[in-house]
Amino acid sequence: EVQLVQSGAEVKKPGESVKISCKTSGYNFNGEWIVWVRQMPGKGLEWMASIYPGDFATKYSPSFQGQVTVSADRSITTAYFQWSSLKASDTATYFCARHRLWVARSIDYGMDVWGQGTTITVSS
Amino acid sequence: QSALTQPASVSGSPGQSITISCTGTSSDVGSYDLVSWYQQYPGKAPKLIISEVTKRPSGISNRFSGSKSANTASLTISGLQAEDEADYYCSSFAGSTTLAVFGTGTKVTVL
């Protein structure tokens, strides 16, 4: 069974940084993209960034470029999302998902397995 | 890359059919037959219900169907049931730089 299990909720102060994890199992971690998606309270889904663990290729939404960093540890099949210098407006739930995508061939089978979400609350 | 445009809400009575539109541009929806649809219940993770415009993953009810014309994709839910009350999001591949763009989301209410 394919599973993505995210780390627990975080409470941070403005200006602090946070790193959340997405532990995967049940599939070839190196061969699939991991995507990170933000959902602010009561709002919609936003694509933030993606990483392909096979070669550590990364893609970032222009809206989040420079603010967030995605990484992966192939030895423990875990992806990470790091946000530096948090603001109160960054309070949201962050999801990781497996994205069955082959960029060079323009094949996209969708984000078929999702983590449970990690809520980050930023408050002074 | 702007979000794809969806109606904020759609409602229908049990047994009826409803359609949710998802309008993008020639850079995303119009360029690729790579539109996915997700269902999300409050406090839960999204669930993939349609990929590649029309394809249903294993286990997804055939009451869900997708289509596309030019820059607009659509999700139709037929035989509406109470359990279909949820938020629905479309997304599209948008090229090798912007791997995904989501729609604004639609709340489906079963009357």
CSV table of C-alpha atoms in Angstrom, one decimal:
chain,number,residue,atom,x,y,z
A,1,GLU,CA,0.0,0.0,0.0
A,2,VAL,CA,1.3,3.4,-1.0
A,3,GLN,CA,1.4,5.8,2.0
A,4,LEU,CA,2.5,9.3,2.7
A,5,VAL,CA,2.7,10.3,6.4
A,6,GLN,CA,3.5,13.8,7.3
A,7,SER,CA,5.0,15.2,10.5
A,8,GLY,CA,2.8,16.8,13.1
A,9,ALA,CA,1.4,20.3,13.6
A,10,GLU,CA,3.8,23.1,14.3
A,11,VAL,CA,3.3,26.4,16.1
A,12,LYS,CA,5.9,29.0,15.3
A,13,LYS,CA,6.5,32.7,15.9
A,14,PRO,CA,6.9,35.2,13.1
A,15,GLY,CA,10.5,35.2,11.7
A,16,GLU,CA,11.1,31.5,12.7
A,17,SER,CA,11.7,28.7,10.2
A,18,VAL,CA,10.0,25.3,9.9
A,19,LYS,CA,10.8,22.0,8.2
A,20,ILE,CA,8.1,19.4,7.8
A,21,SER,CA,8.5,15.9,6.5
A,22,CYS,CA,6.6,13.5,4.3
A,23,LYS,CA,7.6,9.9,4.9
A,24,THR,CA,6.7,7.7,2.0
A,25,SER,CA,6.3,3.9,1.6
A,26,GLY,CA,5.0,1.3,-0.8
A,27,TYR,CA,6.4,2.5,-4.1
A,28,ASN,CA,9.6,3.5,-5.9
A,29,PHE,CA,10.4,6.8,-4.1
A,30,ASN,CA,13.1,7.7,-6.6
A,31,GLY,CA,10.7,7.4,-9.6
A,32,GLU,CA,7.9,9.7,-8.8
A,33,TRP,CA,7.5,13.5,-8.1
A,34,ILE,CA,6.5,14.7,-4.7
A,35,VAL,CA,4.4,17.8,-4.7
A,36,TRP,CA,3.8,20.3,-1.9
A,37,VAL,CA,0.4,22.1,-1.8
A,38,ARG,CA,-0.8,24.9,0.5
A,39,GLN,CA,-4.3,25.4,1.8
A,40,MET,CA,-4.9,28.5,3.8
A,41,PRO,CA,-7.8,28.5,6.2
A,42,GLY,CA,-11.0,28.4,4.3
A,43,LYS,CA,-9.2,28.8,1.0
A,44,GLY,CA,-8.3,26.7,-2.0
A,45,LEU,CA,-5.3,24.5,-3.0
A,46,GLU,CA,-2.1,26.1,-4.3
A,47,TRP,CA,0.8,24.3,-5.9
A,48,MET,CA,4.0,25.5,-4.2
A,49,ALA,CA,6.8,23.2,-5.2
A,50,SER,CA,7.8,19.8,-6.4
A,51,ILE,CA,10.8,17.5,-6.2
A,52,TYR,CA,11.9,14.4,-8.2
A,53,PRO,CA,13.9,12.3,-5.8
A,54,GLY,CA,15.6,10.4,-8.6
A,55,ASP,CA,17.8,13.3,-9.5
A,56,PHE,CA,16.7,15.9,-6.9
A,57,ALA,CA,15.2,18.1,-9.6
A,58,THR,CA,13.0,20.8,-8.2
A,59,LYS,CA,10.3,23.1,-9.5
A,60,TYR,CA,8.9,26.1,-7.6
A,61,SER,CA,5.8,28.2,-8.2
A,62,PRO,CA,6.9,31.8,-8.8
A,63,SER,CA,4.7,32.7,-5.9
A,64,PHE,CA,6.9,30.8,-3.5
A,65,GLN,CA,10.3,30.8,-5.2
A,66,GLY,CA,12.9,32.0,-2.8
A,67,GLN,CA,10.7,31.5,0.3
A,68,VAL,CA,10.5,27.7,0.5
A,69,THR,CA,12.9,24.9,-0.1
A,70,VAL,CA,12.0,21.3,-0.9
A,71,SER,CA,14.4,18.4,-0.5
A,72,ALA,CA,14.5,14.6,-0.2
A,73,ASP,CA,16.4,11.9,1.6
A,74,ARG,CA,16.4,8.8,-0.6
A,75,SER,CA,17.9,6.6,2.1
A,76,ILE,CA,14.7,7.0,4.2
A,77,THR,CA,12.3,7.7,1.3
A,78,THR,CA,11.3,11.0,2.9
A,79,ALA,CA,10.6,14.4,1.4
A,80,TYR,CA,10.9,17.7,3.2
A,81,PHE,CA,9.5,21.2,2.9
A,82,GLN,CA,11.2,24.1,4.6
A,83,TRP,CA,9.9,27.6,5.0
A,84,SER,CA,12.2,30.3,6.3
A,85,SER,CA,11.2,33.5,8.0
A,86,LEU,CA,7.5,32.7,8.6
A,87,LYS,CA,4.8,35.3,8.7
A,88,ALA,CA,1.4,35.2,10.3
A,89,SER,CA,-0.1,34.9,6.8
A,90,ASP,CA,1.7,31.6,6.3
A,91,THR,CA,-0.6,29.9,8.7
A,92,ALA,CA,-2.1,27.1,6.6
A,93,THR,CA,-2.2,23.4,6.1
A,94,TYR,CA,0.5,22.0,3.9
A,95,PHE,CA,0.0,18.7,2.0
A,96,CYS,CA,2.4,16.5,0.3
A,97,ALA,CA,1.3,14.2,-2.5
A,98,ARG,CA,2.7,11.7,-5.0
A,99,HIS,CA,2.4,13.3,-8.4
A,100,ARG,CA,2.5,10.8,-11.2
A,101,LEU,CA,4.0,13.0,-13.8
A,102,TRP,CA,6.5,12.6,-16.6
A,103,VAL,CA,7.5,16.1,-17.5
A,104,ALA,CA,9.5,15.4,-20.7
A,105,ARG,CA,6.7,13.4,-22.2
A,106,SER,CA,3.9,15.7,-20.9
A,107,ILE,CA,2.2,12.8,-19.1
A,108,ASP,CA,0.3,13.6,-15.9
A,109,TYR,CA,-1.8,11.0,-14.2
A,110,GLY,CA,-2.6,13.3,-11.3
A,111,MET,CA,-1.7,13.5,-7.6
A,112,ASP,CA,-3.0,10.1,-6.6
A,113,VAL,CA,-1.9,9.6,-3.0
A,114,TRP,CA,-1.8,12.4,-0.4
A,115,GLY,CA,-0.4,12.9,3.1
A,116,GLN,CA,-2.8,13.8,5.9
A,117,GLY,CA,-1.6,17.4,6.0
A,118,THR,CA,0.5,19.4,8.4
A,119,THR,CA,-0.9,22.5,10.0
A,120,ILE,CA,1.5,25.3,10.6
A,121,THR,CA,0.3,28.1,12.9
A,122,VAL,CA,2.3,31.3,12.9
A,123,SER,CA,1.5,33.6,15.8
A,124,SER,CA,3.3,35.9,18.2
B,1,GLN,CA,0.4,31.6,-13.6
B,2,SER,CA,-3.2,32.4,-12.4
B,3,ALA,CA,-5.5,30.0,-10.8
B,4,LEU,CA,-8.0,28.2,-13.0
B,5,THR,CA,-11.5,29.7,-12.7
B,6,GLN,CA,-14.3,27.6,-11.1
B,7,PRO,CA,-17.7,28.6,-9.9
B,8,ALA,CA,-17.7,29.2,-6.2
B,9,SER,CA,-20.7,27.0,-5.6
B,10,VAL,CA,-23.0,24.5,-7.4
B,11,SER,CA,-26.0,22.8,-5.9
B,12,GLY,CA,-28.5,20.2,-6.9
B,13,SER,CA,-31.1,17.8,-5.5
B,14,PRO,CA,-30.5,14.1,-4.9
B,15,GLY,CA,-30.6,12.2,-8.2
B,16,GLN,CA,-29.9,15.2,-10.4
B,17,SER,CA,-26.8,15.9,-12.4
B,18,ILE,CA,-24.5,18.9,-11.9
B,19,THR,CA,-21.6,20.2,-13.9
B,20,ILE,CA,-18.6,22.2,-12.6
B,21,SER,CA,-16.6,24.2,-15.1
B,22,CYS,CA,-12.9,24.9,-14.9
B,23,THR,CA,-11.6,27.6,-17.2
B,24,GLY,CA,-8.0,28.2,-17.9
B,25,THR,CA,-5.9,29.5,-20.8
B,26,SER,CA,-4.1,28.3,-23.9
B,27,SER,CA,-1.1,27.8,-21.7
B,28,ASP,CA,-2.6,25.2,-19.4
B,29,VAL,CA,-6.0,23.6,-19.9
B,30,GLY,CA,-6.1,24.5,-23.6
B,31,SER,CA,-2.6,23.1,-24.3
B,32,TYR,CA,-2.8,19.7,-22.6
B,33,ASP,CA,-5.3,17.0,-22.0
B,34,LEU,CA,-3.9,16.8,-18.5
B,35,VAL,CA,-6.7,18.0,-16.3
B,36,SER,CA,-7.3,16.3,-13.0
B,37,TRP,CA,-10.2,16.7,-10.5
B,38,TYR,CA,-10.0,16.3,-6.7
B,39,GLN,CA,-12.7,15.9,-4.1
B,40,GLN,CA,-12.1,17.3,-0.6
B,41,TYR,CA,-14.1,16.9,2.5
B,42,PRO,CA,-13.7,19.5,5.4
B,43,GLY,CA,-10.5,18.8,7.3
B,44,LYS,CA,-9.4,16.0,5.0
B,45,ALA,CA,-6.8,15.6,2.3
B,46,PRO,CA,-8.0,15.9,-1.3
B,47,LYS,CA,-8.8,12.8,-3.3
B,48,LEU,CA,-8.1,12.2,-7.0
B,49,ILE,CA,-11.3,11.4,-8.8
B,50,ILE,CA,-10.4,12.2,-12.5
B,51,SER,CA,-7.1,12.4,-14.3
B,52,GLU,CA,-6.2,13.1,-17.9
B,53,VAL,CA,-9.6,14.9,-18.4
B,54,THR,CA,-11.7,11.8,-18.5
B,55,LYS,CA,-10.1,8.9,-16.6
B,56,ARG,CA,-11.4,7.6,-13.3
B,57,PRO,CA,-8.9,6.0,-10.9
B,58,SER,CA,-9.8,2.5,-9.6
B,59,GLY,CA,-12.6,2.7,-7.1
B,60,ILE,CA,-14.1,6.0,-8.2
B,61,SER,CA,-17.8,5.9,-9.0
B,62,ASN,CA,-18.8,6.1,-12.6
B,63,ARG,CA,-21.2,8.9,-11.6
B,64,PHE,CA,-18.1,11.1,-12.0
B,65,SER,CA,-17.1,12.0,-15.5
B,66,GLY,CA,-14.9,14.6,-17.1
B,67,SER,CA,-14.7,16.4,-20.4
B,68,LYS,CA,-12.8,19.3,-22.0
B,69,SER,CA,-13.4,21.8,-24.8
B,70,ALA,CA,-10.8,24.4,-25.7
B,71,ASN,CA,-9.7,26.2,-22.5
B,72,THR,CA,-12.5,24.8,-20.3
B,73,ALA,CA,-12.7,21.5,-18.6
B,74,SER,CA,-15.8,20.2,-16.8
B,75,LEU,CA,-16.7,17.7,-14.1
B,76,THR,CA,-20.2,16.2,-14.2
B,77,ILE,CA,-21.6,14.4,-11.2
B,78,SER,CA,-24.7,12.4,-12.2
B,79,GLY,CA,-27.2,10.8,-9.8
B,80,LEU,CA,-26.2,13.3,-7.1
B,81,GLN,CA,-25.9,11.8,-3.6
B,82,ALA,CA,-25.6,13.3,-0.2
B,83,GLU,CA,-22.1,12.0,0.1
B,84,ASP,CA,-21.1,14.1,-2.9
B,85,GLU,CA,-21.3,17.3,-0.8
B,86,ALA,CA,-17.7,18.4,-0.7
B,87,ASP,CA,-15.3,20.9,-2.3
B,88,TYR,CA,-14.0,20.1,-5.8
B,89,TYR,CA,-10.8,21.3,-7.4
B,90,CYS,CA,-9.5,21.0,-10.9
B,91,SER,CA,-5.8,21.2,-11.8
B,92,SER,CA,-3.9,21.3,-15.0
B,93,PHE,CA,-0.3,20.6,-16.1
B,94,ALA,CA,1.0,23.8,-17.4
B,95,GLY,CA,4.4,23.0,-18.8
B,96,SER,CA,7.9,22.0,-17.6
B,97,THR,CA,8.2,25.0,-15.3
B,98,THR,CA,4.7,25.2,-13.8
B,99,LEU,CA,4.0,21.6,-13.1
B,100,ALA,CA,0.5,22.3,-11.8
B,101,VAL,CA,-2.1,25.0,-11.4
B,102,PHE,CA,-5.2,24.5,-9.4
B,103,GLY,CA,-8.7,25.8,-9.8
B,104,THR,CA,-10.3,28.2,-7.4
B,105,GLY,CA,-12.5,25.4,-6.0
B,106,THR,CA,-16.2,24.7,-6.0
B,107,LYS,CA,-18.4,23.9,-3.1
B,108,VAL,CA,-21.1,21.3,-4.0
B,109,THR,CA,-24.2,21.4,-2.0
B,110,VAL,CA,-26.8,18.6,-2.1
B,111,LEU,CA,-30.2,20.2,-1.4
